[in-house]
Coordinates of C-alpha atoms in Angstrom, one line a residue:
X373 CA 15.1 -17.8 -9.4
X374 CA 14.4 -20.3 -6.8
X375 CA 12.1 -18.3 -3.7
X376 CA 13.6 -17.5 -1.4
X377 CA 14.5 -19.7 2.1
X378 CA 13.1 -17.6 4.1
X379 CA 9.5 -17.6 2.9
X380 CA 8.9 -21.0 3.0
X381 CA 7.0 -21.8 6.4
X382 CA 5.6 -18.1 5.5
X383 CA 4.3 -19.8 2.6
X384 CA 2.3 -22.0 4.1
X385 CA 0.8 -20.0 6.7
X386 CA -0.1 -17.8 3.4
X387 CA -1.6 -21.0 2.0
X388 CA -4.1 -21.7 4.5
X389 CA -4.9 -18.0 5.4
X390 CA -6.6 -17.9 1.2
X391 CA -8.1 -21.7 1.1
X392 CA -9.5 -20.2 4.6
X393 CA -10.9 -17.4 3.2
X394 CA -12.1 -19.6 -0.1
X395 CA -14.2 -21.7 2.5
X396 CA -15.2 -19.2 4.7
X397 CA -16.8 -17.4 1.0
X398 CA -18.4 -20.6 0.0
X399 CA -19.9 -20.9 3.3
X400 CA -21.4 -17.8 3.4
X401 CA -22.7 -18.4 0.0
X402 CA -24.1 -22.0 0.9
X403 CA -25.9 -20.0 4.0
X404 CA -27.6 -17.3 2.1
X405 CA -30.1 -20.8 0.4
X406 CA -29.8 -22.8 3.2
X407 CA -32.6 -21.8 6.1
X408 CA -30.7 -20.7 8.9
X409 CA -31.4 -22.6 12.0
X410 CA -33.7 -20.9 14.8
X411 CA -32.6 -19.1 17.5
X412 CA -33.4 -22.2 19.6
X413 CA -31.0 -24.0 17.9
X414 CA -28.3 -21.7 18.0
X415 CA -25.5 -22.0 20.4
X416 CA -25.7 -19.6 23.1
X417 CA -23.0 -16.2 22.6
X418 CA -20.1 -16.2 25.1
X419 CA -20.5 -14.5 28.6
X420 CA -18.6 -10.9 28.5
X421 CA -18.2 -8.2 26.0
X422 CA -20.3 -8.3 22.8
X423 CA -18.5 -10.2 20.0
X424 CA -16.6 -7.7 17.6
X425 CA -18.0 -7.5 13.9
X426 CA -15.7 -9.8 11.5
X427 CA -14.3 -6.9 9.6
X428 CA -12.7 -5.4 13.1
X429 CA -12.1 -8.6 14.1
X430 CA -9.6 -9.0 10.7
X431 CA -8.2 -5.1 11.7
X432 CA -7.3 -6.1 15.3
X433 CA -5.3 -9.6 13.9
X434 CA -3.7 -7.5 11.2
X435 CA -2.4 -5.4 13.8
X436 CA -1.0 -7.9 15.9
X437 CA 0.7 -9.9 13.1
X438 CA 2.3 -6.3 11.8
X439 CA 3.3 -6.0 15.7
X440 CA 4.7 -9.3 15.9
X441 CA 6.6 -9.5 12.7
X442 CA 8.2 -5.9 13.4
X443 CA 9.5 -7.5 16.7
X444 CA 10.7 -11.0 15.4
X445 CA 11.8 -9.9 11.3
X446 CA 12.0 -6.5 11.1
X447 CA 13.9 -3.3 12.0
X448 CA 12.6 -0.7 14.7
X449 CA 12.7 2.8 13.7
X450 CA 14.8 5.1 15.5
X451 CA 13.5 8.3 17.5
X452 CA 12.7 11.1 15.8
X453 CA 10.5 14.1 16.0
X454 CA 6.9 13.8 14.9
X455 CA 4.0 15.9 14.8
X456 CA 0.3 15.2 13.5
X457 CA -2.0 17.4 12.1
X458 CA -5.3 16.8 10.6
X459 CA -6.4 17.9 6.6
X460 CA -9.8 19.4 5.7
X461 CA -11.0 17.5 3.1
X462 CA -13.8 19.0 0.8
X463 CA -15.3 15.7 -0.7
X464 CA -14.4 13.0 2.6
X465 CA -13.8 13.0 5.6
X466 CA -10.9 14.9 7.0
X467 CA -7.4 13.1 7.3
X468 CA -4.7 12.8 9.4
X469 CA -1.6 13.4 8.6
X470 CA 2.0 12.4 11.0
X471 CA 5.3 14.2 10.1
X472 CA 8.7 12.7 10.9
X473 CA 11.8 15.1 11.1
X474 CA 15.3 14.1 10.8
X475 CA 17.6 15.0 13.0
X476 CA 19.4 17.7 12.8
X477 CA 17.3 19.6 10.4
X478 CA 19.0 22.7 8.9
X479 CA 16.3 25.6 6.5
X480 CA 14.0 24.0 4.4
X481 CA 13.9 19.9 4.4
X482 CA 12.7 18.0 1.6
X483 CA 9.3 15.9 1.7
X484 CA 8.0 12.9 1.1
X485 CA 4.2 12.5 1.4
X486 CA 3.8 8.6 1.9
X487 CA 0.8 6.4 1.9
X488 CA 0.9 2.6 3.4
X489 CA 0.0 -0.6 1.9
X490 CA -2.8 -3.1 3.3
X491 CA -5.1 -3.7 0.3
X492 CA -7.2 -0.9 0.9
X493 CA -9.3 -2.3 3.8
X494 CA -6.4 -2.7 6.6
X495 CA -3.1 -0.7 7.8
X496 CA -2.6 2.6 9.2
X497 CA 0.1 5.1 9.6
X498 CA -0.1 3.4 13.4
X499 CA 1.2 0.1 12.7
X500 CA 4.1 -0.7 13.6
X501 CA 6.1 -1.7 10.7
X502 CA 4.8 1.1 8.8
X503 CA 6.1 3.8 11.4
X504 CA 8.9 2.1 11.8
X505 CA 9.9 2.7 8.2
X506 CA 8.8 5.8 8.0
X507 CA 11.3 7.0 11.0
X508 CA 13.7 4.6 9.2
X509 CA 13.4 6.9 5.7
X510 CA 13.0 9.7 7.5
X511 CA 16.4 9.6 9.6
X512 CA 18.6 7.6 6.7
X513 CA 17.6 9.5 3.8
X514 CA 17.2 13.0 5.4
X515 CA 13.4 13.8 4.4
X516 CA 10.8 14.6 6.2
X517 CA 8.3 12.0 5.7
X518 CA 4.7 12.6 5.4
X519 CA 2.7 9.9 6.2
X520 CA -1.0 10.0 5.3
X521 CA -3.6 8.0 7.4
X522 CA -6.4 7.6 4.4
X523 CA -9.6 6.5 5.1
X524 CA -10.3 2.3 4.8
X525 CA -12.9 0.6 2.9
X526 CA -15.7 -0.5 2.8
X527 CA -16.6 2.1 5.4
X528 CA -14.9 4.9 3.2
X529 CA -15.1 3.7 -0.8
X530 CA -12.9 5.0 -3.5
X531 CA -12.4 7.9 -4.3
X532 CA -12.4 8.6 -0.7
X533 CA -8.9 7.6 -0.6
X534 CA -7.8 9.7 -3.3
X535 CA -9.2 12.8 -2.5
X536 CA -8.1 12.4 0.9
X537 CA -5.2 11.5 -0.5
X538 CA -5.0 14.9 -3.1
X539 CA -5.6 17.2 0.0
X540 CA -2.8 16.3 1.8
X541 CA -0.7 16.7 -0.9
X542 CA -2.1 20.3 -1.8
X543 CA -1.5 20.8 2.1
X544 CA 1.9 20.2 2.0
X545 CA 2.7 22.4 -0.5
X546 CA 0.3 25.3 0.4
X547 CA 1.9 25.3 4.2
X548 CA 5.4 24.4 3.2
X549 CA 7.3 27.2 4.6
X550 CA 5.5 26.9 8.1
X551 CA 5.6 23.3 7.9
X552 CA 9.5 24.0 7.6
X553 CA 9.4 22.1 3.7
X554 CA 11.2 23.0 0.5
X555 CA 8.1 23.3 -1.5
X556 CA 10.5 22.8 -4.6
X557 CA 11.7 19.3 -3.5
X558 CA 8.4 17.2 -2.9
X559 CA 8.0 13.7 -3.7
X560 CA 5.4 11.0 -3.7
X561 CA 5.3 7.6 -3.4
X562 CA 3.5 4.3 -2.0
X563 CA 3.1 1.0 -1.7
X564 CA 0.9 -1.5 -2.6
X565 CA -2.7 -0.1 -2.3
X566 CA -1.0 3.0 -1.1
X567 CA 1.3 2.5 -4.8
X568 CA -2.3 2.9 -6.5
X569 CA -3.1 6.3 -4.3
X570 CA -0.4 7.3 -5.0
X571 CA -0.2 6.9 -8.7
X572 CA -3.9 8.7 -8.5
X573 CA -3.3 11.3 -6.6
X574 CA -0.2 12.3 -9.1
X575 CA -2.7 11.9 -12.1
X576 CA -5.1 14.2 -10.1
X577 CA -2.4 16.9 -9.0
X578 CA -1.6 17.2 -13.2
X579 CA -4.7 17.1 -13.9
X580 CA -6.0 20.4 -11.3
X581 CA -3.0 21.9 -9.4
X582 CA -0.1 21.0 -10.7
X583 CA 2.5 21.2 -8.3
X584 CA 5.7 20.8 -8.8
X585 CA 6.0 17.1 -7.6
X586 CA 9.4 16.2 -8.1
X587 CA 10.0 12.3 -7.7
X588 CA 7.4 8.7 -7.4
X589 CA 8.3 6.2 -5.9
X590 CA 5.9 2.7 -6.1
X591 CA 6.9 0.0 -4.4
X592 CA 4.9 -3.6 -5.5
X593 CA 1.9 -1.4 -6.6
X594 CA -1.4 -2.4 -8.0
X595 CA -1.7 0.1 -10.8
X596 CA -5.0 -1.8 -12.7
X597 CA -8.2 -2.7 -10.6
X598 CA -9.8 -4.8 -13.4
X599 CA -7.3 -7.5 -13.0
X600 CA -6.2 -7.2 -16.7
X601 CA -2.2 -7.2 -15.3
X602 CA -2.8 -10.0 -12.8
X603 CA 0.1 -12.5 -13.0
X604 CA -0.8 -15.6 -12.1
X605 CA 2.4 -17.6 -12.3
X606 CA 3.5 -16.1 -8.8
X607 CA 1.0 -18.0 -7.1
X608 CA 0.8 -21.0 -9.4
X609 CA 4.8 -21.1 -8.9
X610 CA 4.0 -20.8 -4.9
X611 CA 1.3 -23.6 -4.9
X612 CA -1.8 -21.0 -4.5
X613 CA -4.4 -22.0 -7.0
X614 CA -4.7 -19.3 -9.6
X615 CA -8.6 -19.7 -8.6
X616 CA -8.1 -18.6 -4.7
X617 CA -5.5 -16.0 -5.5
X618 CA -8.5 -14.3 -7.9
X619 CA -11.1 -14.7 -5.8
X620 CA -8.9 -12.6 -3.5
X621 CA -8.0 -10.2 -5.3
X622 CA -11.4 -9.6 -6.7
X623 CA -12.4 -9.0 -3.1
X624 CA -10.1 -6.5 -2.6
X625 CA -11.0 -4.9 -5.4
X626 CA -15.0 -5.1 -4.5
X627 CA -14.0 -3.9 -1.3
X628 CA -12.5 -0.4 -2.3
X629 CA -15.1 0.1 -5.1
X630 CA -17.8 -1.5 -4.4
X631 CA -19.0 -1.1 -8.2
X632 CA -16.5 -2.8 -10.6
X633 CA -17.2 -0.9 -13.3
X634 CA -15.2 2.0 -11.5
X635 CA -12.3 -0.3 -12.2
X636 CA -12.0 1.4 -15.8
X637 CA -11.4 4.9 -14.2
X638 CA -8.1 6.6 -14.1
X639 CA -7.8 7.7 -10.2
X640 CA -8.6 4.0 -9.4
X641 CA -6.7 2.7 -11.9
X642 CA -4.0 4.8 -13.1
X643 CA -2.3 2.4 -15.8
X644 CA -5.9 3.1 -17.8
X645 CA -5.4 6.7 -17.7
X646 CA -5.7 8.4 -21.0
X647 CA -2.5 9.9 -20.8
X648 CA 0.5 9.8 -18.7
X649 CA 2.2 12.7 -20.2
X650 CA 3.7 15.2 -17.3
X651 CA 4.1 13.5 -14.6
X652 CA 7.2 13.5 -12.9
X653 CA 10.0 10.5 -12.9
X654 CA 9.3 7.6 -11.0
X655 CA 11.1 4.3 -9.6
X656 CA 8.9 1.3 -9.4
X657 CA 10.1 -1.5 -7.2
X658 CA 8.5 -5.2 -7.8
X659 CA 9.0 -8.6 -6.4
X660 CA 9.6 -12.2 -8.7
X661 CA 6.4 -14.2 -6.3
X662 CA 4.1 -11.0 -6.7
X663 CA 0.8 -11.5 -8.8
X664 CA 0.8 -7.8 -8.8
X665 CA 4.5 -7.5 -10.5
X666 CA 3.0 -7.1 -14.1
X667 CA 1.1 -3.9 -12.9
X668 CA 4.7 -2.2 -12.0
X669 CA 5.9 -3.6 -15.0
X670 CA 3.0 -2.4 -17.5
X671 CA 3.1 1.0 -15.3
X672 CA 6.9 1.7 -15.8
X673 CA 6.3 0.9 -19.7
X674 CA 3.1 3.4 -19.9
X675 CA 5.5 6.3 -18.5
X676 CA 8.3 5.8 -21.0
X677 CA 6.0 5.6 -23.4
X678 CA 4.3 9.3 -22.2
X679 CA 8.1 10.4 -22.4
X680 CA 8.6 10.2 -18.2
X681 CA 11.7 9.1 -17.2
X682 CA 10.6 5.4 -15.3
X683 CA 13.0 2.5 -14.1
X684 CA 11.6 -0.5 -12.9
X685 CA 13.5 -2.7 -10.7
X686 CA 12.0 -6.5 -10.0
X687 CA 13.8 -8.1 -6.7
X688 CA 14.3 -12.0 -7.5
X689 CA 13.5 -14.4 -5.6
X690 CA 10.9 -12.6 -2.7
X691 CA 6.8 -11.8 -2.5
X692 CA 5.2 -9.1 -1.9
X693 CA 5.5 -8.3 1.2
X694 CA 9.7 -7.9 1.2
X695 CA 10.0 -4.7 2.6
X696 CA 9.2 -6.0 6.3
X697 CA 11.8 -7.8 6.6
X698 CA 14.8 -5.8 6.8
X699 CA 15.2 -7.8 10.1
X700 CA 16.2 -11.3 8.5
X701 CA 16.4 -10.9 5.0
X702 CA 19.3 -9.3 2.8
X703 CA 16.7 -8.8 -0.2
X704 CA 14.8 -6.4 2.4
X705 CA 17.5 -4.7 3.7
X706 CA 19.2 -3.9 -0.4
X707 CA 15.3 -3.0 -1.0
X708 CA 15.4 0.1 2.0
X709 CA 18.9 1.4 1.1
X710 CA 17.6 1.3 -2.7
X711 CA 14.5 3.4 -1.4
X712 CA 16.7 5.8 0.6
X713 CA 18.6 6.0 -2.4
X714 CA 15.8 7.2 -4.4
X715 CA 14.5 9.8 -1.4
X716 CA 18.0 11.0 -1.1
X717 CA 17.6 12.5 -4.4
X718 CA 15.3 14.6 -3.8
X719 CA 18.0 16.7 -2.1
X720 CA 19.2 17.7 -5.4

């Protein structure tokens, strides 16, 4: 169908933030042979602080777009308790972890340990649209949530991510009576980047622990890091040229791994995983103008395959990004009660 409305000045501003990017590449290309002029020539720096590096730079306009489109689009979360504690990780560094209670609690609650989207190389359980949903969940659906503050890259490369990832997960469940959790109603879930951690770190707790895991939940994830499942006719249908939309996504992808050739393996790819056999049910949740849709879609049809039970559910008519916008768009606001849905069923 049609896109939606509501993405079309969006659109645009999505438009010239790739060709930006495009030119920004091919001038840092045309630099690296062309003799760089001498300091003489250069123009002096600003008075003040030191300039920040580009890559925090990027971090610091993130932020303030996620700020700005909670407060104009989206839906604040309501108060609830939280509490942080940090992981031990054996193979990265140690992560941080922030726990949001519903109200009125009552014995054992059941979990959901959660990790954000941001292509790997931006987002944090601090942003504000990403706590804001997570106290959303938490309070609508009646689970504690467990959001998990992985590591970025290029500073922290897969598998960083994943292991980091793994040990909170094995946390959970090792501490779940202190932590006031029903070890026997845990799920799992992510979305974008944080739909590939996710996906991993369910492969990796089948393929050491084991623990009873008993739902996923992806949301728009990227499930195949060599670009095999790329779908193309998002962007083309958007006006993005197929050629800017790849050279973006191979970016992110060089960003997390730094050696493609780790694309093939399972933890950062979990669509080429050998098997899929034993892991538990999953809802996968993708959007019409996604070029990431066919990696739900191939996902959903490797788990039925492996005999899991997997529904995939493709929202018409909205990108990527449609869960931020509970605050303006209808699509947004069916795609949270369809999530709470799924979380509520963990109750069972």
């Amino acid at each position: 169908m049609p896109l939606d409305p509501f993405f079309a000045d969006r659109l645009r501003t999505h438009r010239r933030y790739l060709i930006g990017q495009a030119i920004a590449a091919w001038r840092a290309r045309w630099s690296a042979v062309v003799p760089a002029r001498s300091s003489a020539d250069a123009p002096p720096a600003p008075a003040g602080r030191a300039a920040l590096p580009p890559r925090e730079r990027h971090r610091r306009a993130a932020r303030a777009w996620d700020r700005a489109e909670l407060a104009n689009v989206g839906v604040p979360g309501p108060e609830v308790a939280i509490e942080e504690h940090t992981v031990p990780v054996a193979v990265a560094p140690d992560v941080r972890v922030r726990l949001y209670r519903p109200p009125q609690t009552h014995g054992p609650m059941p979990a959901f340990v959660s990790f954000y989207g941001g292509a790997f190389r931006i987002g944090g359980i601090d942003y504000p649209t990403t706590d804001a949903a997570a106290r959303r969940r938490a309070a609508d659906a009646g689970v504690v949530i467990v959001a998990v503050d992985y590591a970025l890259a290029p500073e922290h490369r897969y598998p960083a991510a994943v292991e980091q990832g793994y040990a909170a997960l094995d946390w959970v469940f090792a501490r779940a009576d202190a932590l006031g959790v029903d070890a026997g109603r845990i799920g799992i879930g992510g979305t974008s980047a944080g739909g590939a951690i996710a996906a991993a770190v369910t492969l990796a707790n089948r393929d050491r622990a084991r623990h009873p895991i008993r739902r996923q939940l992806l949301e728009v994830p990227v499930t195949d890091l060599t670009a095999r499942h790329i779908d193309f006719r998002p962007t083309w249908a958007m006006g993005v040229p197929a050629l800017v939309a790849a050279r973006e996504l191979r970016s992110v992808a060089r960003t997390y791994l730094g050696d493609l050739a780790q694309a093939r393996e399972p933890y950062a790819s979990p669509l080429r995983a050998a098997s899929h056999e034993g892991l538990p049910p999953a809802l996968i949740m993708t959007a019409e103008y996604d070029p990431l849709r066919r990696n739900g879609d191939a996902y959903g049809a490797a788990l039925r395959a492996a005999g899991v039970d997997a529904t995939v559910v493709r929202y018409q008519g909205v990108t990527h990004d449609v869960p931020l916008f509970a605050g303006a768009l209808p699509a947004a606001r069916s795609w949270h009660e369809q999530v709470v849905a799924e979380l509520r069923l963990l109750h069972r």
